[in-house]
mmCIF file of C-alpha atoms in Angstrom:
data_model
loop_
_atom_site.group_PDB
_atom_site.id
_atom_site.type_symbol
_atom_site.label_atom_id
_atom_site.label_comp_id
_atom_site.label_asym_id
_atom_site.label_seq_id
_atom_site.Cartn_x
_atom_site.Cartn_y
_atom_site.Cartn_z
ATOM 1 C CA UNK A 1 75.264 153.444 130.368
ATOM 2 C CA UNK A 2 76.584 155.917 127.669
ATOM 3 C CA UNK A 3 79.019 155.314 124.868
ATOM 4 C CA UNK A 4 81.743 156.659 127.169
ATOM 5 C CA UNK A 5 81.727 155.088 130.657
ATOM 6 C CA UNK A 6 81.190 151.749 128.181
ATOM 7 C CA UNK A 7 84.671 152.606 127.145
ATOM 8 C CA UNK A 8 86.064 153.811 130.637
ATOM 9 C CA UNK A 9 84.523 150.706 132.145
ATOM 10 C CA UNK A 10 86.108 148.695 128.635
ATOM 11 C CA UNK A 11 89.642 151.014 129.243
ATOM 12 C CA UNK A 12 89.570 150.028 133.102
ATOM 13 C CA UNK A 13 89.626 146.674 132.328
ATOM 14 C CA UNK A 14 91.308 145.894 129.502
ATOM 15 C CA UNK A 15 94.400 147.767 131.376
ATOM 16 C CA UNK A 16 94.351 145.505 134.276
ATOM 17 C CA UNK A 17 93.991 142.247 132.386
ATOM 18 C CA UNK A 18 96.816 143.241 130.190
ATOM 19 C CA UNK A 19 94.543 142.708 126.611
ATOM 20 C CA UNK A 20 94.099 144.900 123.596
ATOM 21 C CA UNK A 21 90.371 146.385 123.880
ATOM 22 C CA UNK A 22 90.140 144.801 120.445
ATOM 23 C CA UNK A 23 90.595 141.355 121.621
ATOM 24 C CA UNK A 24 87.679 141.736 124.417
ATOM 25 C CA UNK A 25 83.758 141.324 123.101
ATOM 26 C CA UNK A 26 80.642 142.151 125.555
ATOM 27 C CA UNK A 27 79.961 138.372 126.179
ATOM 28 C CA UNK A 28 83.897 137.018 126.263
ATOM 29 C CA UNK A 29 84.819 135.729 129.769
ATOM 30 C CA UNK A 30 88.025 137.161 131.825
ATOM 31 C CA UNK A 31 88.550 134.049 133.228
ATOM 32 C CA UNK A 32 88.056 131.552 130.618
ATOM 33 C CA UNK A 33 88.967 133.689 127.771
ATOM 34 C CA UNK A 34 91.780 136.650 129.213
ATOM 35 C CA UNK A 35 92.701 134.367 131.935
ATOM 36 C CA UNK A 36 92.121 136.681 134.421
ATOM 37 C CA UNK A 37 92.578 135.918 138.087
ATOM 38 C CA UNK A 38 90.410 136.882 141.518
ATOM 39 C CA UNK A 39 92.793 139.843 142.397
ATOM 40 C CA UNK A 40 92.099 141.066 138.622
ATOM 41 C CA UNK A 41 88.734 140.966 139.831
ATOM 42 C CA UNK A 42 89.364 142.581 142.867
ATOM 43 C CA UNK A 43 91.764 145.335 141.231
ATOM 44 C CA UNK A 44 89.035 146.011 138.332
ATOM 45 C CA UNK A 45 86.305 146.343 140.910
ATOM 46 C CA UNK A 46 88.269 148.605 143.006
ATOM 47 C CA UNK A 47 88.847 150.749 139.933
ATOM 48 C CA UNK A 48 85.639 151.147 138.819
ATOM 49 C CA UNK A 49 84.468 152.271 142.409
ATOM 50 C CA UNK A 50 87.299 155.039 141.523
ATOM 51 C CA UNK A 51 86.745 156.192 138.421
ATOM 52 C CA UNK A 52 82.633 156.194 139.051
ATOM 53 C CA UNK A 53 82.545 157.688 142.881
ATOM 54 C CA UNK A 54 80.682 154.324 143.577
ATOM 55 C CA UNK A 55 80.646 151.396 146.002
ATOM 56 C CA UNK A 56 80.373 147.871 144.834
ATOM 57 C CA UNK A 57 79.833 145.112 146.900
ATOM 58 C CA UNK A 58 82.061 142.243 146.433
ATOM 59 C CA UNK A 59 79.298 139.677 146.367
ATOM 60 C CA UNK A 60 78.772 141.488 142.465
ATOM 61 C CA UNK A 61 82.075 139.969 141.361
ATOM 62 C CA UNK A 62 80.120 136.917 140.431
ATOM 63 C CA UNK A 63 78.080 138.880 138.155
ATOM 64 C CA UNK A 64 81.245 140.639 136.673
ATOM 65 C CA UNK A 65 82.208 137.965 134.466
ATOM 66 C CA UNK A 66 82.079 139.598 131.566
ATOM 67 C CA UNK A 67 81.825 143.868 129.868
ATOM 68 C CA UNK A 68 78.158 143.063 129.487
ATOM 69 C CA UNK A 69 77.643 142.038 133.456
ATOM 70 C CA UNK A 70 80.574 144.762 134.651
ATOM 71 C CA UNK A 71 78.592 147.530 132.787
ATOM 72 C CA UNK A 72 75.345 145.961 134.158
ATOM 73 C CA UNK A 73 76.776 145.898 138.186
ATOM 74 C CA UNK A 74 78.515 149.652 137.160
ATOM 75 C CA UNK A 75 74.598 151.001 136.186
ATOM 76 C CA UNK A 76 73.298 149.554 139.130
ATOM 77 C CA UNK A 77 75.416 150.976 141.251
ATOM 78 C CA UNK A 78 75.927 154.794 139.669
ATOM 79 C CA UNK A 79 71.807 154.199 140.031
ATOM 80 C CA UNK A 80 71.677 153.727 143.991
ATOM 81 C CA UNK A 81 73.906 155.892 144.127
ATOM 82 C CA UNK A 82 71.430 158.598 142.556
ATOM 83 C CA UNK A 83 68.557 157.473 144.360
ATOM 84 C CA UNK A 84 70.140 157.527 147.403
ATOM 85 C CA UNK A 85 71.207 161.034 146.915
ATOM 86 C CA UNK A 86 67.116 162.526 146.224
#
């Protein structure tokens, strides 16, 4: 993943959660450390399949618990995505 869609994907979710990007590291948890809730989840997942022309199954959510595994489920998916295109 590029500088920028780190910072869309950082953007994205930073707006839903209601947090300055400043406050939110790779590694810090939206539940335990933005309090985030499941339909923040659901919202941030359904934003990123927006803003990347992706799907995203919702069995990834429990891999999207923080920027490090969002960006990580993101990649993965823009990937498929490509190879399923060839």
């Amino acid at each position: 993943m590029d500088a920028e869609g780190r910072a869309t994907i950082k953007g994205i979710i930073c707006d839903i959660l209601e947090i300055d990007e400043a406050e939110m590291t790779d590694t810090s948890r939206f539940k335990e450390d933005h309090e985030a809730d499941s339909m923040g989840a659901i919202e941030i997942l359904s934003q990123l399949e927006r803003a990347f022309g992706i799907d995203i199954d919702q069995a990834e959510l429990a891999r999207m618990v923080n920027l490090e595994g969002v960006v990580t489920v993101v990649d993965e998916a823009v990937a498929a995505k490509a190879a399923a295109s060839l």
